[in-house]
Amino acid sequence: MALLTEVQKNYGKLKNYVNGEWVDSTTDKWLDIENPSTGATIGQVPMSTADETKAAIEAANEAWWTWRETPPIARARLFFKLKELMEQHFENVARIMVQEQGKTIDEARGETRRAIENVEVAAGIPSLMMGYNLEDGAAEGIDEDAIISPLGVFGAICPFNFPAMIPFWFWPYAVATGNTYLVKPSSQVPLTMNYLTKIVEQAGFPPGILNVVNGSHEVSDTMMEHPKVKGISFVGSTPVAKYIYKHSAENGKRVQAQGGAKNSLVIMPDANLDRTVANMLASYYGCAGQRCLAGSNMIAVGNVADPLLKKWLEGTRKIKMGYGLDESVNMGPVVSAKAKKKVIEYIDGAEKQGAKVLIDGRKAVVPGYEKGHFVGPTVIDGVTPDMTIANEEVFGPVVSFMRMESMDDAIEFIHKSPFGNAASIYTQSGKSARDFRYRVQCGNIGINVGIVAAMAYFPFAGYKDSFFGDLHGQGQDAIKFFTDRKVVITRWY
Amino acid sequence: MVECDFPECTTFGAVVRFSIELEKGAAGIYEELAKNPKAASGATLFKELAELHKKRMASVENMRQQKLNEMILEPIQDMKRELYLIDTKVPAGADAKAGAQFVMKVEETSSRFYVDAAKIAKMIMAEGSRFMDKLGKENLAIKARLAAL
């Protein structure tokens, strides 16, 4: 099977998008953008300066009041237009994502669909941001209204694992509710957002409404410290999420900071093993394990362990690795050499602590892609609750196989984790499923589902150290995060 | 002759790609037959079926774009590529009847592919399964029309 065509071989030096213009950065610091499957350099991204970031924030602030006065239905129309354009450019968006991130084309298509779904939900803004009122609410003849209003400029600091979907968890809702926006894409994967921004421009959003500044800490810190920025959305690792939450809050911002994860999937003795294994393969190895919702610990309860492990090893051995533009590939590389090194260190560490590596992806090589950052699917047996690999986020295609006596033991182990992003149970018992859902302290619970990815109209975030903030991303939470409530009490004589 | 590039059916996306290639191949065969003076008596039907397969190809692409999501990317391990390959090289000098006989084999293979794909898709994506099942049945209906030519 021939590879699907790359949209471009090289995307050159990226520009920033500020106030409706594509502008060159004045920085002398540039990073290469690498195709993680081939090792080829496919573009350069600027590490933009604080002044460039401030200019984008000022432009967003300048554009805000006029945009706020634009009726919600008129704002919604632009999102309908944007949706249509995204459908037209669907395949290009997905292929660029494969090039820069390494995921498979199906995963990239799925992610593009997720981005579009957020646009579709945001297009319903006239209904979503309606306020409420009560006649005689204050006293007889005195009415009370709650009006939902936008606040000004918001910004997102985005990670490398979902270059399209994650910026779209935030900016469509912010802009639809009447705010203006600044996105800082991950400097590892800026091409997808760059392409999508051209589509946004084509849809006719006025200058200054959506701005994109590429860069690193300097851009992020400027966003967090600038007095005209009202709120920050972030997705990344827990240490950075903590920093973003603290630093943004110190500067008076609203914050939603999504951190890391360590997700356990619990398999009960009554689980349908064939369906469970097929479903879990996508959870552990999808996006090469670089999802905050990816399975990491596999907890076999009771006597299911041996038959489960046998089937799991069979399934794992059939995973085909390669460049995601080959449609028959099941799994791509991890995003960088640094990421690969980190994953390998975790596998080494587990081995040193006494676990047994049954399938070893450390030395995986894909013929023709020797410079790619591939880590093969890895299965580690004999992992115990005290081992590092059972407790820290690996962010790679590594399964820590654990054996426990009961569901209670599994829940107790999950509760001891500092993370609370997702957990799943595989069972045919409604009682077990209900208990699990009720007791487990995670933001996302799967019942016979290994990737608990909330749809655009539901909120998404974790618990504990997986999330810092209160209002989650997407859905009604997003509307609340990007707006405030203004109460008006009216009396006429 | 239309060149088709059939993948190994290891992912749902690859199954969809296989189906796109099947439709492309079938449309190409019908177009070639429709232009062939020796098969003139079947030209109207061949043109109609070429268009139908192009529409089916667009529907398959649309299904992939609209329905595929990351929760259904389970590896597929039970569909063997070799079982569903089609021959797109129309025999030289084929008249309408010979052309119809040739393309009936393509419709039959396609139908088998869709029926098997629908069974696998049933556990992954119910809508995709229904869609493929419908295409498979349509292949057999087309085959019956060709037999009557």
XYZ file of C-alpha atoms in Angstrom:
642
model
C 0.000 0.000 0.000
C 1.444 3.345 -1.018
C 1.708 6.139 1.523
C -0.885 8.875 1.376
C 0.583 12.043 -0.076
C 2.081 14.588 2.320
C 0.418 18.007 2.008
C 3.847 19.654 1.738
C 7.334 18.255 2.230
C 8.455 21.358 4.078
C 6.407 24.195 5.518
C 9.235 26.715 5.800
C 9.427 29.332 8.515
C 6.131 29.772 10.303
C 4.622 33.191 10.898
C 2.451 34.407 13.720
C -1.137 35.471 13.094
C -1.840 38.774 14.789
C -4.722 41.162 14.158
C -5.648 39.406 10.926
C -2.107 39.577 9.486
C 0.552 36.914 9.034
C 3.653 38.458 10.562
C 7.279 37.367 10.682
C 8.759 36.992 14.116
C 11.774 39.151 14.882
C 13.275 36.508 17.124
C 16.637 34.956 16.413
C 15.565 31.741 18.128
C 13.972 29.131 15.878
C 13.276 25.455 16.437
C 13.151 22.778 13.773
C 9.832 20.999 13.398
C 10.528 17.311 13.016
C 8.518 14.540 11.433
C 8.793 11.940 14.230
C 8.261 9.048 11.811
C 11.042 9.956 9.405
C 13.277 12.272 11.419
C 13.070 14.824 8.594
C 12.891 18.546 9.332
C 9.631 19.840 7.918
C 9.695 23.477 8.985
C 10.881 26.013 11.534
C 8.918 27.595 14.336
C 9.851 30.935 15.937
C 10.334 31.336 19.676
C 8.456 34.623 19.616
C 9.311 37.408 22.014
C 7.401 38.934 24.901
C 6.844 42.089 22.843
C 5.312 40.088 20.003
C 3.026 38.372 22.488
C 2.029 41.706 24.013
C 1.221 43.043 20.536
C -1.107 40.089 19.944
C -2.820 40.616 23.308
C -3.270 44.336 22.562
C -4.740 43.497 19.147
C -7.139 41.021 20.738
C -8.142 43.576 23.340
C -8.632 46.261 20.675
C -10.910 43.943 18.697
C -12.863 42.816 21.716
C -15.547 45.465 22.210
C -16.703 45.490 18.601
C -16.796 41.723 18.647
C -18.713 41.728 21.912
C -21.300 43.975 20.250
C -21.670 41.582 17.325
C -24.937 39.691 17.920
C -24.451 36.050 18.962
C -26.330 34.819 15.900
C -23.911 36.712 13.641
C -20.974 35.232 15.531
C -22.542 31.790 15.159
C -22.782 32.190 11.381
C -19.011 32.454 11.160
C -18.730 29.150 12.983
C -21.114 27.521 10.513
C -18.874 28.809 7.724
C -15.803 27.564 9.561
C -17.347 24.117 9.951
C -17.955 23.874 6.216
C -14.392 24.919 5.423
C -12.986 22.445 7.925
C -14.958 19.680 6.222
C -13.458 20.723 2.888
C -9.934 20.761 4.306
C -10.497 17.696 6.490
C -7.985 15.396 4.839
C -5.232 18.023 4.687
C -5.624 18.825 8.384
C -5.363 15.128 9.247
C -2.321 14.528 7.046
C -0.405 17.517 8.398
C -1.110 16.208 11.885
C 0.361 12.818 10.978
C 3.449 14.524 9.573
C 4.246 16.575 12.629
C 2.834 14.480 15.476
C 3.320 10.909 14.283
C -0.147 9.544 14.997
C -1.858 7.335 12.427
C -4.079 8.810 9.747
C -7.202 7.289 11.331
C -6.278 8.802 14.678
C -5.691 12.129 12.963
C -9.024 11.927 11.155
C -10.713 11.152 14.467
C -9.025 14.145 16.045
C -10.017 16.445 13.179
C -13.609 15.309 13.669
C -13.324 16.187 17.365
C -12.124 19.679 16.509
C -15.066 20.134 14.135
C -17.501 18.925 16.784
C -16.386 21.726 19.071
C -17.067 24.220 16.287
C -20.505 22.675 15.804
C -21.337 23.035 19.483
C -20.006 26.605 19.611
C -22.242 27.454 16.650
C -25.198 26.959 18.997
C -24.111 29.901 21.090
C -27.353 31.935 20.911
C -29.049 29.172 22.905
C -26.068 28.187 25.014
C -25.347 31.601 26.514
C -28.865 32.734 27.281
C -29.316 34.219 30.712
C -32.367 33.926 32.921
C -34.804 36.157 34.725
C -37.607 36.191 37.236
C -40.541 38.562 37.197
C -41.081 40.064 40.643
C -37.834 38.289 41.464
C -36.637 40.976 43.862
C -40.027 42.118 45.167
C -43.468 42.909 43.803
C -42.963 45.120 40.738
C -39.207 44.626 40.820
C -37.792 42.163 38.264
C -34.436 40.464 38.348
C -32.319 39.358 35.356
C -29.063 37.449 35.086
C -27.214 38.344 31.888
C -24.337 36.228 30.580
C -21.508 38.457 29.325
C -18.072 37.914 27.808
C -15.000 39.198 29.608
C -12.301 40.159 27.105
C -9.114 38.384 26.042
C -8.469 34.703 26.812
C -5.602 32.441 25.855
C -4.616 28.776 25.533
C -1.255 27.128 26.016
C -1.420 23.843 24.137
C 0.379 20.465 24.283
C 1.885 18.282 21.557
C -0.427 15.287 21.645
C -3.552 16.795 20.054
C -2.508 19.674 17.790
C -6.029 20.278 16.413
C -8.478 19.145 19.057
C -7.071 20.820 22.146
C -6.947 24.414 20.848
C -10.519 23.754 19.695
C -11.598 22.715 23.203
C -11.263 26.351 24.082
C -11.100 29.063 21.458
C -14.431 28.405 19.646
C -16.354 28.742 22.923
C -14.412 31.822 23.991
C -14.917 33.557 20.656
C -18.533 32.456 20.225
C -19.383 33.906 23.641
C -17.922 37.239 22.516
C -14.336 37.153 23.754
C -11.158 37.396 21.695
C -8.377 34.876 21.798
C -4.683 34.052 21.676
C -3.463 30.503 21.029
C 0.077 29.372 21.689
C 0.421 26.020 19.912
C 2.983 23.482 21.086
C 6.311 24.363 19.484
C 6.706 20.659 18.638
C 3.510 20.543 16.566
C 2.584 24.055 15.381
C 1.780 23.190 11.746
C -1.753 21.892 12.235
C -2.920 25.012 14.092
C -1.114 27.140 11.517
C -3.130 25.468 8.749
C -6.369 25.668 10.727
C -5.802 29.366 11.366
C -5.697 29.946 7.609
C -9.118 28.293 7.448
C -10.368 30.529 10.259
C -9.118 33.530 8.297
C -10.871 32.251 5.170
C -14.120 31.886 7.128
C -14.112 35.643 7.628
C -13.498 36.143 11.330
C -12.592 39.822 11.777
C -8.971 40.807 12.561
C -7.877 40.386 16.164
C -10.553 37.866 17.129
C -8.252 34.836 16.943
C -4.497 35.360 17.207
C -1.763 32.734 17.124
C 1.716 33.304 18.528
C 4.297 30.525 18.311
C 6.923 30.098 20.962
C 7.754 28.771 24.368
C 7.967 29.976 27.989
C 8.384 33.621 27.079
C 5.048 33.638 25.267
C 3.302 31.648 28.032
C 4.640 33.834 30.840
C 3.627 36.995 29.004
C 0.112 35.613 28.559
C -0.132 34.746 32.247
C 1.197 38.097 33.421
C -0.513 40.513 31.030
C -3.268 42.506 32.784
C -5.557 42.446 29.745
C -5.714 38.644 29.636
C -8.721 37.472 31.641
C -8.144 33.735 31.665
C -5.834 30.910 30.658
C -6.565 27.367 29.520
C -3.753 24.856 29.621
C -3.181 21.178 28.895
C 0.114 19.428 29.651
C 2.016 17.715 32.428
C 1.096 18.052 36.102
C 4.174 20.042 37.216
C 3.580 22.604 34.465
C -0.175 22.644 35.100
C 0.524 23.465 38.759
C 2.842 26.272 37.736
C 0.350 27.654 35.211
C -2.468 27.520 37.753
C -0.445 29.239 40.462
C 1.190 31.853 38.269
C -1.998 32.745 36.393
C -4.007 32.943 39.615
C -1.380 35.187 41.175
C -1.996 37.496 38.253
C -5.751 37.482 38.750
C -6.702 35.165 35.905
C -9.327 32.507 35.642
C -7.530 29.229 35.041
C -8.311 25.742 33.844
C -5.076 23.732 33.863
C -5.236 20.089 32.823
C -2.314 17.970 33.989
C -1.001 14.438 33.675
C -2.611 11.067 34.197
C -2.030 7.500 35.233
C -5.050 5.603 34.068
C -5.909 2.134 35.299
C -8.150 -0.253 33.412
C -9.652 -2.931 35.646
C -10.672 -6.254 34.117
C -13.104 -8.354 36.105
C -13.331 -12.158 35.825
C -16.702 -11.865 34.062
C -15.450 -9.530 31.318
C -15.977 -10.464 27.675
C -12.300 -11.044 26.980
C -12.311 -10.891 23.186
C -14.134 -7.566 23.116
C -12.163 -6.260 26.101
C -8.790 -6.979 24.515
C -9.791 -5.421 21.185
C -11.050 -2.308 22.942
C -8.049 -1.992 25.214
C -5.545 -2.303 22.368
C -6.802 1.067 21.150
C -6.554 2.506 24.646
C -2.963 1.476 25.432
C -1.405 1.753 21.999
C -3.515 4.431 20.306
C -1.510 7.609 19.634
C 1.477 5.527 20.835
C 0.170 5.888 24.386
C 0.499 9.665 24.295
C -3.042 10.469 25.339
C -3.976 11.768 28.748
C -6.781 9.197 28.536
C -4.552 6.300 27.483
C -4.582 3.116 29.498
C -1.386 2.612 31.438
C -1.971 0.116 34.286
C -3.876 -3.034 33.380
C -5.347 -4.526 36.557
C -6.521 -8.116 36.239
C -8.858 -9.127 39.053
C -8.817 -12.703 40.314
C -8.537 -15.602 37.908
C -8.896 -13.539 34.744
C -5.171 -12.692 34.797
C -3.714 -15.644 32.888
C -6.284 -15.914 30.085
C -6.299 -12.117 29.752
C -2.529 -11.901 29.532
C -2.407 -14.651 26.916
C -4.921 -12.852 24.695
C -3.276 -9.520 25.336
C 0.115 -10.749 24.193
C -1.442 -12.229 21.055
C -3.170 -8.920 20.272
C -0.073 -6.871 20.999
C 2.094 -8.933 18.662
C -0.244 -8.091 15.785
C 0.111 -4.323 16.166
C 1.701 -2.910 13.015
C 3.989 0.046 13.540
C 4.997 2.577 10.943
C 4.461 5.958 9.340
C 0.866 6.990 9.937
C 0.321 7.950 6.322
C 0.247 4.214 5.590
C -3.412 3.454 6.281
C -2.691 -0.101 7.402
C -0.504 1.047 10.303
C -1.935 0.667 13.834
C 0.613 2.712 15.734
C 3.057 5.516 15.001
C 6.160 6.736 16.838
C 6.337 8.836 19.977
C 6.787 12.521 19.316
C 10.544 13.008 19.781
C 13.871 11.441 20.659
C 13.519 12.927 24.134
C 10.110 11.327 24.594
C 11.467 7.976 23.399
C 14.362 8.165 25.861
C 11.968 8.871 28.726
C 9.724 5.924 27.867
C 12.724 3.587 27.619
C 13.987 4.787 30.994
C 10.671 3.848 32.564
C 10.844 0.350 31.059
C 14.457 -0.019 32.269
C 13.405 1.132 35.719
C 10.546 -1.372 35.919
C 12.922 -4.166 34.998
C 15.385 -3.068 37.677
C 12.577 -3.058 40.235
C 11.773 -6.683 39.453
C 9.056 -6.568 36.800
C 9.340 -8.814 33.754
C 9.244 -7.356 30.248
C 7.252 -9.856 28.196
C 7.132 -7.844 24.980
C 9.921 -5.337 24.652
C 9.556 -2.292 22.404
C 12.788 -0.603 23.415
C 14.777 -1.623 20.378
C 11.971 -1.453 17.878
C 12.985 -0.370 14.387
C 10.635 0.166 11.478
C 12.384 -0.698 8.199
C 12.661 2.407 6.041
C 12.116 4.663 9.065
C 15.288 4.076 11.032
C 15.403 7.727 12.108
C 11.854 7.634 13.484
C 11.211 7.707 17.204
C 9.485 4.366 17.420
C 8.927 2.525 20.676
C 7.239 -0.804 20.137
C 4.219 -1.906 22.152
C 5.595 -3.089 25.465
C 4.017 -5.396 28.026
C 5.468 -5.580 31.515
C 4.217 -8.316 33.827
C 4.580 -8.532 37.585
C 4.125 -4.840 38.216
C 3.286 -4.169 41.853
C 1.652 -1.079 43.394
C 4.919 0.180 44.860
C 6.834 0.258 41.568
C 7.567 3.559 39.878
C 6.005 2.435 36.612
C 2.695 1.763 38.394
C 2.521 5.320 39.664
C 4.124 7.751 37.212
C 2.947 8.870 33.810
C 4.944 7.101 31.067
C 3.221 8.613 28.009
C 4.201 5.766 25.732
C 2.845 2.415 24.501
C 3.674 0.566 27.695
C 1.325 -1.724 29.610
C 1.957 -2.365 33.297
C 0.220 -5.661 33.998
C -0.921 -5.984 37.606
C -2.792 -8.738 39.424
C -5.189 -8.027 42.288
C -7.561 -10.116 44.338
C -10.662 -7.959 44.156
C -12.237 -4.837 42.696
C -11.897 -3.248 46.147
C -8.116 -3.704 45.938
C -8.105 -2.112 42.489
C -10.164 0.873 43.650
C -7.945 1.327 46.682
C -4.893 1.376 44.416
C -6.540 3.904 42.065
C -7.394 6.113 45.035
C -3.802 6.185 46.198
C -2.685 7.674 42.888
C -2.170 11.433 42.902
C -3.793 11.475 39.455
C -7.500 11.255 38.731
C -7.974 11.612 35.023
C -9.620 8.367 33.940
C -10.304 4.790 34.977
C -12.232 1.996 33.307
C -13.805 -1.276 34.283
C -14.505 -4.205 32.000
C -17.312 -6.379 33.306
C -20.678 -7.891 32.460
C -21.976 -7.104 35.942
C -24.120 -4.016 36.359
C -23.455 -4.092 40.089
C -19.678 -4.040 39.673
C -19.956 -1.307 37.056
C -22.219 0.793 39.250
C -19.935 0.404 42.282
C -16.914 1.344 40.217
C -18.582 4.418 38.730
C -19.836 5.507 42.141
C -16.629 5.054 44.105
C -13.757 5.878 41.782
C -12.512 9.439 42.109
C -11.644 10.279 38.505
C -13.047 12.825 36.104
C -13.746 10.238 33.419
C -15.034 6.717 33.997
C -15.247 4.027 31.347
C -17.492 1.000 31.539
C -16.275 -1.424 28.890
C -14.718 1.635 27.225
C -10.987 2.257 27.368
C -10.776 5.813 26.067
C -13.203 7.960 27.971
C -13.020 10.995 25.718
C -15.924 13.329 26.435
C -17.765 14.600 23.386
C -17.778 18.331 22.723
C -21.086 18.877 24.504
C -19.838 17.245 27.720
C -17.216 18.701 30.071
C -13.710 17.305 30.079
C -11.145 17.349 32.899
C -9.706 15.092 35.559
C -9.695 15.106 39.338
C -6.844 15.523 41.840
C -3.459 16.353 40.277
C -4.858 15.801 36.795
C -6.671 19.137 36.891
C -6.279 22.488 38.565
C -9.309 24.711 38.381
C -13.038 24.199 38.704
C -14.753 24.679 35.350
C -13.769 21.958 32.874
C -13.152 22.257 29.143
C -15.928 21.927 26.527
C -19.703 21.896 26.956
C -21.563 24.123 29.390
C -18.469 24.419 31.564
C -16.703 26.185 28.699
C -19.533 28.699 28.373
C -19.285 29.450 32.092
C -15.506 29.713 32.038
C -15.541 32.306 29.276
C -18.409 34.422 30.634
C -19.594 36.153 33.743
C -23.041 36.650 35.197
C -24.368 40.177 35.529
C -27.471 40.658 37.653
C -29.827 43.496 36.809
C -32.663 44.466 39.140
C -35.276 46.671 37.500
C -38.003 48.813 38.964
C -40.193 51.216 36.940
C -42.338 53.916 38.533
C -7.214 -0.034 -16.869
C -7.681 1.561 -13.467
C -4.793 1.008 -11.061
C -5.978 0.087 -7.588
C -3.843 -0.001 -4.466
C -5.478 -2.374 -2.007
C -4.155 -2.199 1.576
C -3.935 -4.892 4.221
C -7.156 -4.581 6.225
C -5.541 -4.037 9.622
C -7.488 -0.946 10.678
C -10.983 0.350 10.101
C -9.452 3.117 7.986
C -7.704 0.505 5.858
C -11.005 -1.341 5.370
C -12.538 1.932 4.232
C -9.571 2.528 1.912
C -10.041 -0.966 0.477
C -13.655 -0.166 -0.218
C -12.723 3.127 -1.895
C -10.321 1.223 -4.141
C -13.028 -1.335 -4.964
C -15.430 1.423 -5.975
C -12.773 3.226 -7.991
C -11.888 -0.014 -9.763
C -15.499 -0.858 -10.536
C -16.250 2.648 -11.824
C -13.181 2.446 -14.082
C -14.242 -0.924 -15.538
C -17.743 0.340 -16.307
C -16.376 3.494 -17.928
C -14.083 1.434 -20.120
C -16.923 -0.875 -21.143
C -19.211 2.080 -21.855
C -16.663 3.487 -24.312
C -16.063 0.177 -26.041
C -17.902 0.092 -29.441
C -18.150 -3.703 -29.295
C -20.133 -3.427 -26.065
C -22.401 -0.661 -27.355
C -25.594 -2.546 -26.518
C -24.742 -2.273 -22.838
C -23.367 1.285 -22.916
C -26.326 2.927 -21.187
C -26.257 0.480 -18.294
C -22.463 0.608 -18.016
C -22.512 4.431 -17.862
C -25.196 4.353 -15.202
C -23.232 1.848 -13.121
C -20.005 3.827 -13.493
C -21.798 6.825 -12.010
C -23.346 4.700 -9.298
C -19.945 3.394 -8.191
C -18.529 6.932 -8.163
C -21.401 7.988 -5.911
C -20.764 5.003 -3.685
C -17.109 5.976 -3.458
C -18.079 9.494 -2.373
C -20.480 8.017 0.204
C -17.744 5.809 1.630
C -15.384 8.789 1.896
C -18.126 10.794 3.567
C -18.847 7.990 6.027
C -15.161 7.891 6.968
C -15.018 11.647 7.465
C -18.223 11.901 9.467
C -18.255 8.741 11.536
C -14.710 7.749 12.347
C -13.708 8.628 15.857
C -10.813 7.669 18.024
C -12.828 5.397 20.271
C -13.273 2.849 17.489
C -9.718 2.421 16.324
C -9.461 -1.188 17.325
C -6.991 -3.246 15.292
C -8.667 -5.537 12.751
C -7.143 -8.958 12.374
C -9.627 -11.164 10.566
C -9.877 -9.799 7.016
C -7.462 -11.197 4.495
C -6.695 -8.805 1.654
C -6.145 -11.623 -0.836
C -9.757 -12.758 -0.571
C -11.185 -9.554 -1.982
C -8.848 -8.450 -4.760
C -10.514 -7.638 -8.073
C -9.232 -7.771 -11.611
C -9.650 -4.376 -13.281
C -8.205 -5.340 -16.654
C -11.175 -5.695 -18.989
C -10.596 -8.508 -21.541
C -9.667 -7.064 -24.929
C -12.481 -7.059 -27.463
C -15.173 -7.951 -24.937
C -18.718 -7.445 -26.181
C -21.528 -6.372 -23.842
C -22.272 -9.877 -22.639
C -18.615 -10.783 -22.045
C -18.088 -7.421 -20.350
C -21.064 -8.031 -18.108
C -19.793 -11.516 -17.213
C -16.421 -10.000 -16.337
C -17.791 -7.258 -14.132
C -20.265 -9.581 -12.402
C -17.250 -11.222 -10.745
C -16.199 -7.794 -9.482
C -19.659 -7.161 -8.041
C -19.665 -10.573 -6.408
C -16.248 -10.033 -4.814
C -17.265 -6.561 -3.653
C -20.424 -7.919 -2.120
C -18.444 -10.542 -0.227
C -16.051 -7.864 0.984
C -18.856 -5.638 2.251
C -20.698 -8.479 3.960
C -17.508 -9.518 5.799
C -16.550 -5.908 6.579
C -20.050 -5.258 7.929
C -19.667 -8.195 10.346
C -16.394 -6.802 11.661
C -17.640 -3.218 11.740
C -20.672 -4.294 13.750
C -18.586 -4.445 16.915
C -16.725 -1.228 16.095
C -19.209 1.111 14.455
C -22.825 0.074 14.026
C -23.621 2.796 11.485
C -20.652 1.778 9.350
C -21.785 -1.813 9.537
C -25.289 -1.008 8.297
C -23.842 1.111 5.511
C -21.508 -1.645 4.321
C -24.231 -4.241 4.529
C -26.362 -2.052 2.263
C -23.530 -1.692 -0.249
C -23.018 -5.467 -0.298
C -26.688 -6.067 -1.045
C -26.596 -3.421 -3.761
C -23.667 -5.232 -5.395
C -25.818 -8.333 -5.717
C -28.692 -6.317 -7.178
C -26.307 -4.866 -9.753
C -25.043 -8.346 -10.542
C -28.608 -9.459 -11.235
C -29.119 -6.558 -13.640
C -25.917 -7.446 -15.464
C -26.982 -11.065 -15.766
C -30.088 -9.923 -17.586
C -28.117 -7.957 -20.167
